[in-house]
Coordinates of C-alpha atoms in Angstrom, one line a residue:
Chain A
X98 CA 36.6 77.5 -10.5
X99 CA 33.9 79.0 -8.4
X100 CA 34.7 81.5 -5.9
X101 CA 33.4 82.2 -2.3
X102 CA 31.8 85.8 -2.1
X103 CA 33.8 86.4 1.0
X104 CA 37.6 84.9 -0.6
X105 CA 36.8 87.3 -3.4
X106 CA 37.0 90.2 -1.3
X107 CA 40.6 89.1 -0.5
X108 CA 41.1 89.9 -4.3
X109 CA 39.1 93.4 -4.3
X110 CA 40.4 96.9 -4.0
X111 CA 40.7 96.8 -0.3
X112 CA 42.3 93.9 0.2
X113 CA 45.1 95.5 2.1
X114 CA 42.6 97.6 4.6
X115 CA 40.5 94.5 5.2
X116 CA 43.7 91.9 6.1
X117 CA 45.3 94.6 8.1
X118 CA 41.6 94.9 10.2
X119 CA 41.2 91.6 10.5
X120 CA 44.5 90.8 11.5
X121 CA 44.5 94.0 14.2
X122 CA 41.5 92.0 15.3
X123 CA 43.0 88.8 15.7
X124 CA 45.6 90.3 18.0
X125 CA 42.7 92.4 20.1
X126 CA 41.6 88.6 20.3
X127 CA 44.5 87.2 21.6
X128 CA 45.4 90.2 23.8
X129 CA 42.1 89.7 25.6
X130 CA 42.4 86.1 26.2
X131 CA 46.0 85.5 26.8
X132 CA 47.7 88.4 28.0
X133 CA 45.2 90.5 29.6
X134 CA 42.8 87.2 30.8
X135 CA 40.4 90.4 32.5
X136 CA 37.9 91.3 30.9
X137 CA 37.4 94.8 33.0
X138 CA 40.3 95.9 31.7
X139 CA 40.3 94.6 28.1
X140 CA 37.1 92.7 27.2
X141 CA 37.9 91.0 23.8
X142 CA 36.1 90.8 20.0
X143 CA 34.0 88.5 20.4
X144 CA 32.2 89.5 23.8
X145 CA 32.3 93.9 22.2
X146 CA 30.5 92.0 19.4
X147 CA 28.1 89.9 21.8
X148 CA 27.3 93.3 23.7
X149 CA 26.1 95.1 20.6
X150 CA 23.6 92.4 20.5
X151 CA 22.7 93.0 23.8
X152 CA 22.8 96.6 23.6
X153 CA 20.9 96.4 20.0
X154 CA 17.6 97.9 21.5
X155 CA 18.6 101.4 23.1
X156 CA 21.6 102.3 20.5
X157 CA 19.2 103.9 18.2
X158 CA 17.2 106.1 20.9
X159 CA 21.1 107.0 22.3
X160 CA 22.5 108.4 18.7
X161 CA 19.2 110.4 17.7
X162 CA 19.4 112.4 21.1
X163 CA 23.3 112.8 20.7
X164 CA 23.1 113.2 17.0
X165 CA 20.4 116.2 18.1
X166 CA 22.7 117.8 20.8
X167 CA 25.3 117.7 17.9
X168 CA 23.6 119.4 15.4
X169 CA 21.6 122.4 17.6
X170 CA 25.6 122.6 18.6
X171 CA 26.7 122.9 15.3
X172 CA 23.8 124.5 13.6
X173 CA 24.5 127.5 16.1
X174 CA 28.2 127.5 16.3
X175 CA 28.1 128.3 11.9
X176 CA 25.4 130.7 12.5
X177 CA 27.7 132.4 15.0
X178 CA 30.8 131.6 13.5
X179 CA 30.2 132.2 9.9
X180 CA 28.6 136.0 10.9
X181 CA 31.1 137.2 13.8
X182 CA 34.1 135.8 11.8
X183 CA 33.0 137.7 9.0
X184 CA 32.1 140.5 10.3
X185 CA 35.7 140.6 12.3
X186 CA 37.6 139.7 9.1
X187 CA 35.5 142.6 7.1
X188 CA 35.4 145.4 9.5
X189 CA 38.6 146.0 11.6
X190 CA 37.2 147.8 14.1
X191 CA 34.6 144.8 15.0
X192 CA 37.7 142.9 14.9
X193 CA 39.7 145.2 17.4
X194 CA 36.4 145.2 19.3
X195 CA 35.5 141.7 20.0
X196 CA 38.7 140.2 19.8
X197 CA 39.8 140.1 23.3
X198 CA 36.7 138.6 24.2
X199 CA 37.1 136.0 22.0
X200 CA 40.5 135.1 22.5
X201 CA 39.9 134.7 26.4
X202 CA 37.0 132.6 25.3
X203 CA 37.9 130.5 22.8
X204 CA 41.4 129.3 25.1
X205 CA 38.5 128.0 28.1
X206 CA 38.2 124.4 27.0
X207 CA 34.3 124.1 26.7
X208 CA 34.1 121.2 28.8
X209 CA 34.8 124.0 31.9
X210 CA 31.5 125.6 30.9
X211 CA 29.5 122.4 31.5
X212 CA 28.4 123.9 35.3
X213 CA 27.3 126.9 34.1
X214 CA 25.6 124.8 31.4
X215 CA 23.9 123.0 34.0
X216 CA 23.0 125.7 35.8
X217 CA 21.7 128.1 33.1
X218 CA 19.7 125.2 30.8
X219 CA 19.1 122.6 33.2
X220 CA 18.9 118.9 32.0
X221 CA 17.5 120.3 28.7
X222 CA 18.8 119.3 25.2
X223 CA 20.3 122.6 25.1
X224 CA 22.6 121.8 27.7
X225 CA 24.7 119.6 25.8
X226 CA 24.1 121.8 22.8
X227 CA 25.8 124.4 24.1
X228 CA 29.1 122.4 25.0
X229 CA 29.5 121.2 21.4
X230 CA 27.8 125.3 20.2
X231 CA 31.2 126.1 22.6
X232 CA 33.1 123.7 20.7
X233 CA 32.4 124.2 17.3
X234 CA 31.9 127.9 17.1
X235 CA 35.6 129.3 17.2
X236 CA 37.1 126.8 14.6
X237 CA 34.3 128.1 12.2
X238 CA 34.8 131.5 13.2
X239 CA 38.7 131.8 13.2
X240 CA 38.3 130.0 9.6
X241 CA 36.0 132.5 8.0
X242 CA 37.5 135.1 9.7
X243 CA 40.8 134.2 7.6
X244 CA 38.6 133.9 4.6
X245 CA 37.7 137.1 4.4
X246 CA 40.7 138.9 6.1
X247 CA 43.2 136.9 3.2
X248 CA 41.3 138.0 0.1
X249 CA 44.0 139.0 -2.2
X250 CA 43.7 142.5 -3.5
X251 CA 44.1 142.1 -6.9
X252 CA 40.3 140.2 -6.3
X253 CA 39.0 143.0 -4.6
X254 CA 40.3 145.6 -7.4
X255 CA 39.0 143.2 -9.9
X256 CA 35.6 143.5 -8.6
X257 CA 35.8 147.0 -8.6
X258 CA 37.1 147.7 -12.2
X259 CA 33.8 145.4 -12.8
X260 CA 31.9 147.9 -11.6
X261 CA 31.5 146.7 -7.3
X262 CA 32.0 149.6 -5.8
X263 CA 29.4 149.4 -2.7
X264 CA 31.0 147.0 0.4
X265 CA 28.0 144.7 0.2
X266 CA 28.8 143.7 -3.3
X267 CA 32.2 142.8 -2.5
X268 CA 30.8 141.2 0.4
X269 CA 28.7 138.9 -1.8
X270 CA 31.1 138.6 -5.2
X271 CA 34.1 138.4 -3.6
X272 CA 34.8 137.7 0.6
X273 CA 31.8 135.5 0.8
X274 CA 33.3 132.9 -2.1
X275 CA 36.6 133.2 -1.0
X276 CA 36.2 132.5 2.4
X277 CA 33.8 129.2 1.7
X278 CA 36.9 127.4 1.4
X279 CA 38.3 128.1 5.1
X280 CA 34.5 128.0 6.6
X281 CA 34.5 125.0 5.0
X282 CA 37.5 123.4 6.6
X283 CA 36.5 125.3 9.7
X284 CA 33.1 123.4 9.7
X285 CA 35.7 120.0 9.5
X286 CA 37.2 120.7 12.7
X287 CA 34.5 122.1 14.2
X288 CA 32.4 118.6 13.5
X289 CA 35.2 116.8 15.2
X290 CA 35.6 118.6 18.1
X291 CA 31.9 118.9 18.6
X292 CA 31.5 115.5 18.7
X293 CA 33.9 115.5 21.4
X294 CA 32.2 117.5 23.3
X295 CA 28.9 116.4 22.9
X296 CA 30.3 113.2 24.9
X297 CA 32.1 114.6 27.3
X298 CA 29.1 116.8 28.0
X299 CA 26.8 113.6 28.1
X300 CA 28.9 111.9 30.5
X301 CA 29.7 114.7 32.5
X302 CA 26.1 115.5 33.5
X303 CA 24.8 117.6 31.2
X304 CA 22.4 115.1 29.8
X305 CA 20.4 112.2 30.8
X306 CA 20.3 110.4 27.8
X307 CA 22.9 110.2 24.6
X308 CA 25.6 108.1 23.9
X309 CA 28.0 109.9 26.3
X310 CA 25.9 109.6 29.2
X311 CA 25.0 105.8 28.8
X312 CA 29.1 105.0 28.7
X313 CA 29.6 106.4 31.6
X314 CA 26.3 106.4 33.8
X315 CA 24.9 102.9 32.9
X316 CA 28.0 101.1 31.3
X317 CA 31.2 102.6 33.2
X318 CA 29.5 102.8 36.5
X319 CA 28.3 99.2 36.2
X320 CA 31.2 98.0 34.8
X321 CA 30.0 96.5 31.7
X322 CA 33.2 97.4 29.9
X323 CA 32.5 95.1 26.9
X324 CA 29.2 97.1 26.3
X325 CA 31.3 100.3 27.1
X326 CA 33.7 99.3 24.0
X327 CA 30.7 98.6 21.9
X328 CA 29.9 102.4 22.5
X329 CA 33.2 103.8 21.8
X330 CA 33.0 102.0 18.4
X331 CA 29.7 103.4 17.8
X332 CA 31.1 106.8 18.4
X333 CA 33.9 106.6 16.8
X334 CA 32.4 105.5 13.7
X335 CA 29.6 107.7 13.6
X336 CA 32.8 110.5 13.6
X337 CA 34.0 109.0 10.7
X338 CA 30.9 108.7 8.9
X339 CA 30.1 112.7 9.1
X340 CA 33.6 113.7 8.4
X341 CA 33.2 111.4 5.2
X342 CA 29.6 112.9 4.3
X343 CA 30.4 115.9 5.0
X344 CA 33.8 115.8 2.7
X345 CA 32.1 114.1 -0.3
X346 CA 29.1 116.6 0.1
X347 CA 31.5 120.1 0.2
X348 CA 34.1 118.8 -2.2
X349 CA 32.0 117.5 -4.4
X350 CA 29.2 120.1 -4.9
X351 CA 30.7 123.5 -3.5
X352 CA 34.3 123.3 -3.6
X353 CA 34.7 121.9 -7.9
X354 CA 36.1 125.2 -8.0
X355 CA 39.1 124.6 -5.5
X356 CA 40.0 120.9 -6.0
X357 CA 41.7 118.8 -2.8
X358 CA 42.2 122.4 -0.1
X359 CA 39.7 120.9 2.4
X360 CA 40.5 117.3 2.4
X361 CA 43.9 116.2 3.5
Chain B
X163 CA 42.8 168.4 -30.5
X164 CA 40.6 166.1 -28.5
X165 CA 42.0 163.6 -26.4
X166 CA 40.5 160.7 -25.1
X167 CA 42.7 160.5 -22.0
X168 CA 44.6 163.4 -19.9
X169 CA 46.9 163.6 -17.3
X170 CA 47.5 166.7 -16.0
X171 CA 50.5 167.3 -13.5
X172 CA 49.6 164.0 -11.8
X173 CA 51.1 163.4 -8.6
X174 CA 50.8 160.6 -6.6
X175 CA 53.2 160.2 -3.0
X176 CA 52.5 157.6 -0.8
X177 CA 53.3 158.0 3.3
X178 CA 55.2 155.1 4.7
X179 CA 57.0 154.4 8.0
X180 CA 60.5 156.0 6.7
X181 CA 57.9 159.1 5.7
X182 CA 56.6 160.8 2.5
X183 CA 57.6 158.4 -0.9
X184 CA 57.5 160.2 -4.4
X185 CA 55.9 157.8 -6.1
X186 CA 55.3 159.9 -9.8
X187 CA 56.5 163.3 -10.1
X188 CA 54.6 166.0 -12.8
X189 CA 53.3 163.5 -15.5
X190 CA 51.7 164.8 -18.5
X191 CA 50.5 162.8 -20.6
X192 CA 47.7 162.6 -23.7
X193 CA 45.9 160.0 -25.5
X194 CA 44.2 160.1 -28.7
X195 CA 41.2 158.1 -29.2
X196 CA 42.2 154.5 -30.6
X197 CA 45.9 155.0 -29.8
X198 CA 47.9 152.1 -28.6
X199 CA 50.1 153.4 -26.1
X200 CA 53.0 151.5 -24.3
X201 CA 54.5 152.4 -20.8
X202 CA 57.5 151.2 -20.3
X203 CA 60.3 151.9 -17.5
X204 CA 62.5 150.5 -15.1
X205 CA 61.0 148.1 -12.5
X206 CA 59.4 150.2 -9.3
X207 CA 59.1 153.4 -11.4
X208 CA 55.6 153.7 -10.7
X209 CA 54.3 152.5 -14.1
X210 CA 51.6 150.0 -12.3
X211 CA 51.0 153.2 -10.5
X212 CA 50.1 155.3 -12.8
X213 CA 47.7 152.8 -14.3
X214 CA 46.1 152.3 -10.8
X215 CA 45.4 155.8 -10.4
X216 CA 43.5 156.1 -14.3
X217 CA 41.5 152.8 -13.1
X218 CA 40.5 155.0 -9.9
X219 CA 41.9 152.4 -8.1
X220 CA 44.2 155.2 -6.1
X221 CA 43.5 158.9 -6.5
X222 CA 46.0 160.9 -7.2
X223 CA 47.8 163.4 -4.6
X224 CA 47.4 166.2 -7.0
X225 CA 46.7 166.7 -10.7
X226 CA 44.1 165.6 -13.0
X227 CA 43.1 162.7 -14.5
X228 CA 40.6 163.4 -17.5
X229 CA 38.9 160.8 -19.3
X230 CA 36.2 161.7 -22.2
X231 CA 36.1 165.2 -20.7
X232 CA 35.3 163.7 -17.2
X233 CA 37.4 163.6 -14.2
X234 CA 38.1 160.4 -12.7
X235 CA 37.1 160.2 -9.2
X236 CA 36.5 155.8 -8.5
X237 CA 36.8 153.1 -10.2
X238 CA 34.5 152.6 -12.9
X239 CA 33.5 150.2 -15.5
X240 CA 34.3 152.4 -18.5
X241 CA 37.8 151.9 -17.4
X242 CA 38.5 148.2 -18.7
X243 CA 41.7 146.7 -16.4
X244 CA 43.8 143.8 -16.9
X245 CA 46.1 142.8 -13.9
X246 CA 49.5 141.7 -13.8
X247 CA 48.6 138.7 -11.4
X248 CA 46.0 136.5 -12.3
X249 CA 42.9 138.2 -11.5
X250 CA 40.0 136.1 -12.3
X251 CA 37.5 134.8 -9.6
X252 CA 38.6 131.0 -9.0
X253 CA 35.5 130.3 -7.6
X254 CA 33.5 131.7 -10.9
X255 CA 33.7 129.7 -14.4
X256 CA 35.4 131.5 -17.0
X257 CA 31.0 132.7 -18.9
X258 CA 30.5 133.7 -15.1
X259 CA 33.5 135.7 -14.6
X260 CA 32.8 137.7 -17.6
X261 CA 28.8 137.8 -16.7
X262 CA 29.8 139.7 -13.5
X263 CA 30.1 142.9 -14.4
X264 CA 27.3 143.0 -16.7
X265 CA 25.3 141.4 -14.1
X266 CA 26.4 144.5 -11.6
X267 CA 25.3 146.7 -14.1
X268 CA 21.7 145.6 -13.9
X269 CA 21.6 144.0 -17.6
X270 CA 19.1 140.8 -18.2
X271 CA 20.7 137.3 -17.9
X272 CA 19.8 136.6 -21.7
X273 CA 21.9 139.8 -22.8
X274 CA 24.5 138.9 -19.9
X275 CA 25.4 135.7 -21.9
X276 CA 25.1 136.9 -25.3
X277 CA 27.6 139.6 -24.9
X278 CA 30.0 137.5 -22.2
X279 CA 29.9 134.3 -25.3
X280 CA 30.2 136.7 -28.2
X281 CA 33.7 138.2 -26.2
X282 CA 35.1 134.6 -25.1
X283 CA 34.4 133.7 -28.7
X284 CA 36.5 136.7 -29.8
X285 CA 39.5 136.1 -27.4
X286 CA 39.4 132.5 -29.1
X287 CA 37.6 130.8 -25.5
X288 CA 34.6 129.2 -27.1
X289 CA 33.6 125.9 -25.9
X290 CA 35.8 127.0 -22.6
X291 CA 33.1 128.7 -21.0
X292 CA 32.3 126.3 -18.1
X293 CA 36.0 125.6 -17.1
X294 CA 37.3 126.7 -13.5
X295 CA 40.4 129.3 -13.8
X296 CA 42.3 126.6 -12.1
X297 CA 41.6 124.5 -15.6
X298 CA 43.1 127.2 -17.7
X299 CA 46.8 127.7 -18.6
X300 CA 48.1 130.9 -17.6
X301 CA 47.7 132.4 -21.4
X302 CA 44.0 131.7 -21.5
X303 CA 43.4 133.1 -18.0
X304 CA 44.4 136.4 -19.3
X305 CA 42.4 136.0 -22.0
X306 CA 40.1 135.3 -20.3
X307 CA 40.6 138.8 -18.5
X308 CA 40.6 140.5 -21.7
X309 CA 37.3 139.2 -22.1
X310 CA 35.9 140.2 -19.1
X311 CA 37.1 143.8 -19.3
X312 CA 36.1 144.2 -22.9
X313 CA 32.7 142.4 -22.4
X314 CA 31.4 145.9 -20.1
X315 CA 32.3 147.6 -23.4
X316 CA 34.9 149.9 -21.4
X317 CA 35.9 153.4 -23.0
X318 CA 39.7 152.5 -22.8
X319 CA 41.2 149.1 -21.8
X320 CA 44.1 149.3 -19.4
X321 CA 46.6 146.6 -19.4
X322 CA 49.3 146.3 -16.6
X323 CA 52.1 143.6 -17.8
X324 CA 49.5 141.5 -18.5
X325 CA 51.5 138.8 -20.6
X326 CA 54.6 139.4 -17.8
X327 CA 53.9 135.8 -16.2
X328 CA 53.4 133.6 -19.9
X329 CA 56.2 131.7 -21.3
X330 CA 57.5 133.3 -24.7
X331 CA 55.9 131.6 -27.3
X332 CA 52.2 132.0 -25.6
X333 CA 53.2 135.4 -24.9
X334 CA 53.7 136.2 -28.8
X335 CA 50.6 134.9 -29.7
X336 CA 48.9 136.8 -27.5
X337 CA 50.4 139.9 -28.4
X338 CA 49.2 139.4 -32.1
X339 CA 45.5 138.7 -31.2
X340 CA 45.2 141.7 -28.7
X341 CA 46.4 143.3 -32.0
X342 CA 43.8 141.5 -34.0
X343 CA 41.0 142.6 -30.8
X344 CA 41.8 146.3 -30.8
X345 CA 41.4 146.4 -34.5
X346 CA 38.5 144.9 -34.4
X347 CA 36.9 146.7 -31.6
X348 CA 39.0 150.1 -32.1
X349 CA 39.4 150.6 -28.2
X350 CA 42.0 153.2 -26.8
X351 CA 44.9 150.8 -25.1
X352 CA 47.3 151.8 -22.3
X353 CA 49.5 149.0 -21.8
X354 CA 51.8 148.7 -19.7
X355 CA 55.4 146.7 -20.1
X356 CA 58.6 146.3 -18.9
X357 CA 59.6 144.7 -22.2
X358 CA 60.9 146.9 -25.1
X359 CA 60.4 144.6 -27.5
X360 CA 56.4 144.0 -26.5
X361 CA 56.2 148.2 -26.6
X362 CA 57.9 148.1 -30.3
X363 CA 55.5 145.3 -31.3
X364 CA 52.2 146.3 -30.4
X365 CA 52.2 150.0 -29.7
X366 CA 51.7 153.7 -31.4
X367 CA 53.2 155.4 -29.2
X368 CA 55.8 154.4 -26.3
X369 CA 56.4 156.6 -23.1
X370 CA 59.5 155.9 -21.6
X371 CA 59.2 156.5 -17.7
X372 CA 62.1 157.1 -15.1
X373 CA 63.4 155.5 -12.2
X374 CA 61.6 157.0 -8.9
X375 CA 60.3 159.2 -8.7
X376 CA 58.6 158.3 -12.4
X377 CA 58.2 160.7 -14.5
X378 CA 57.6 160.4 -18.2
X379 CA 60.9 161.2 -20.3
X380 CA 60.0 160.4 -23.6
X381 CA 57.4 159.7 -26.0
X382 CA 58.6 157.6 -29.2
X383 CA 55.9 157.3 -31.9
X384 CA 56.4 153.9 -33.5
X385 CA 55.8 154.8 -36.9
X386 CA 56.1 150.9 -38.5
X387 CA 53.6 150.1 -40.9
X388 CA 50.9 147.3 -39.5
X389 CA 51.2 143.9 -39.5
X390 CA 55.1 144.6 -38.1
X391 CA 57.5 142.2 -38.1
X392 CA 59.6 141.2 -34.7
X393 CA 62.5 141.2 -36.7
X394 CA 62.6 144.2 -39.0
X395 CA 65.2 146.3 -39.7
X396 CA 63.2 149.6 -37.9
X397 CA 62.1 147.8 -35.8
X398 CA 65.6 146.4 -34.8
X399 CA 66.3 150.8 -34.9
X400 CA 63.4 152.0 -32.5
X401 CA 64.2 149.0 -29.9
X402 CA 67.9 150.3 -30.2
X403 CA 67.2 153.6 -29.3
X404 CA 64.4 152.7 -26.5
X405 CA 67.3 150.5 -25.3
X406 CA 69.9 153.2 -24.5
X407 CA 66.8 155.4 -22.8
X408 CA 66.0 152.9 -20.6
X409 CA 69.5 151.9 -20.0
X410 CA 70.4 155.7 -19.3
X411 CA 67.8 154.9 -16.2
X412 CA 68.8 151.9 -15.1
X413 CA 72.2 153.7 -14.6
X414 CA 70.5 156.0 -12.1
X415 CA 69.6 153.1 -10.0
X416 CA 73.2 151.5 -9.3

């Protein structure tokens, strides 16, 4: 008997992910156009997937400007991160030092900063860069900061039977290795809630272009909600995609040494 | 007589909160080159300790420790040490964990693996040499260790319980090919133990410790003929008598 292409996936690995999405569709569908009947407040399936047509031309242009804002965010938060949060988890007296500072900090939700944002970088890229920068910094440094505070002793004695006995060779042979681990899963949360913010800051008027801003400035305020919901997919997808790179690029390469710690 | 390690009046206290802790209290000790010595003693008597301070891991409050005619100020790589606790580098396969030290020491990367294969291959590791810690079983992580300490061709090797966290059988085996290593590479061992029976298998020499504050109460030399066996009738005698020492200090505690 010959099977259909699509009735085999039915059969395949996923077959429980793929009814259960379909099915969650299905009920989306009949939501919309039964229960709802408005499509301002809950456009359905078919008209998200009509407006991703419609939308087709600008998406790419939208996530290559927020994907940018993301990564000058995140590219500084680890350089930040990774060095104070060593430095703090090495030294204590840098700890005792910044602490304060960064415990006042760090509890300011970064969207606050947006004005001063504004004001400071102007309707540059930066702007929004520095939100998700705000974002992703403290996860990576509160992470490596445990990394190198929690090396067990018997490590550090180990080293220096071996022959380490100057701090930057510890540094190197021991803290730095140790702590990859909890930048690592630092660097996880810190993607997730810098793409958070990189939204937020794009709809609240840091930018003029990005995903975040075309939601709310050309979609929202027009009240094109099924386009709107196209967006959110887009977003939330593009969230899931760089959590998965990222987890398949750390576990796999760096991590073989520390099997299933940043993954949950 | 030359020695190739000695304590003189060592004294180590440590401050805490409730104040000033005697720790080890007037050891003397000496070793002669290519003696096996065991410390044993009751738990918290300051056995891993006294170890710590020969490594130059702690320096003693007052005293001397003397090794090869040298005092011991750090630690240093002549001093070979073998932890209690797992001690390798997780993040560093079993050829790179021993490669470290020699690689600290400046030695090329052809001679690094030479001598870091030629000592897995002794401990009984070859074909092991790319495996994670985490891959090993607890007996060939300390092996493993052994390697590593033996590879920076240390002047004594000091061991600190290191079979305390094997299971029984593994922990046997190991015993008889550390014996087999130190004949073979004739290094001076301090091993440490709580376990009389270990001390009575592998060692020269035992020093009995006492409760805190430790001191050293007694040296028994084990004078059984090599290979021993576990179950000998001298052997049986010696444990006997190490048995009642150590119990006469367990006494003390309760």
């Amino acid at each position: 008997m010959k099977r259909n292409n699509w009735l085999s996936l039915l059969e395949g690995k996923y077959r429980v992910e793929i009814i259960s999405l379909c099915v969650i569709i299905v009920i989306w569908g009949l939501l919309a156009d039964f229960v709802v009947k408005e499509l301002y407040k809950l456009p359905g399936p078919i008209s998200v997937f009509y407006a991703f047509y419609k939308v087709r031309e600008v998406i790419p242009l939208d996530i290559a400007v927020s994907l940018l804002h993301f990564s000058m965010g995140l590219a500084a938060g680890a350089v930040v991160g990774i060095t104070i949060g060593g430095l703090m988890g090495w030294f204590r007296v840098i700890d005792r030092a910044i602490d304060p500072l960064i415990e006042i900090v760090r509890a300011i939700p970064p969207i606050a900063w947006i004005p001063f944002a504004i004001m400071w970088l102007k309707l540059t890229h930066y702007s929004a860069g520095f939100i998700v920068f705000l974002g992703a910094v403290f996860p990576i440094l509160v992470n490596t900061y445990a990394g190198f505070r929690g090396v067990d002793k018997v490590y550090i004695d180990a080293a220096k039977v071996l022959g380490c006995d100057k701090g930057k060779d510890l540094i190197k042979y021991v803290a730095i290795p140790h702590s990859i681990p909890y930048t690592a899963a630092g660097t996880r949360i810190a993607i997730g809630i810098g793409w958070m913010c990189v939204v937020a800051a794009e709809m609240l008027g840091a930018s003029n272009a990005g995903l975040g801003y075309r939601l709310w400035s050309r979609f929202y305020l027009l009240h094109m909600m099924d386009r709107l919901v196209a967006y959110m997919i887009i977003i939330g997808l593009i969230a899931l995609i760089m959590d998965r790179i990222f987890r398949y690029f750390v576990e796999g390469k760096i991590l073989k040494w520390k099997k299933g710690t940043v993954a949950v | 007589m030359n020695h190739k390690l000695e304590l003189r009046n060592v004294i180590k206290t440590f401050n805490s909160e409730e104040g000033e802790i005697k720790a080890l209290e007037d050891i003397n000790l000496n070793v002669k080159p290519n003696e096996f010595l065991c410390i044993i003693g009751p738990s918290g008597c300051g056995k891993t300790t006294l170890l710590r301070l020969i490594a130059g891991l702690d320096l003693p409050s007052s005293g001397e420790i003397i090794l090869d005619g040298k005092e011991v100020k750090g630690p240093s790589p002549d001093r070979g040490m073998v932890f209690q606790e797992f001690s390798l580098f997780p993040w560093r396969t079993v050829i790179k964990n021993v490669t470290l030290g020699l690689k600290i020491r400046g030695i090329n990367e052809n001679e690094q693996y030479r001598i870091a294969n030629e000592y897995i291959e002794l401990v009984g590791l070859k074909g092991f040499e790319n495996c994670y810690p985490y891959e090993l079983s607890g007996g060939m992580k300390q092996r493993v260790a052994i390697a590593r300490a033996l590879a920076m061709d240390p002047s004594i090797l000091l061991m600190d319980e290191p079979f305390g966290s094997v299971d029984a059988q593994t922990r046997n085996v190991l015993q008889e090919e550390l014996l087999g290593i130190w004949k073979r590479t004739k290094k001076t061992v301090l091993f440490v133990t709580h376990s009389v029976d270990e001390a009575v298998y592998l060692a020269d020499r035992v020093a009995v410790m006492s409760t805190r504050p430790g001191r050293i109460v007694e040296c028994m030399d084990i004078d059984i003929a090599r290979p021993r066996k576990r179950t000998s009738v001298e052997a049986n005698e010696i444990r006997e008598m190490l048995l009642m020492r150590l119990g006469s200090e367990y006494q003390k505690i309760r």
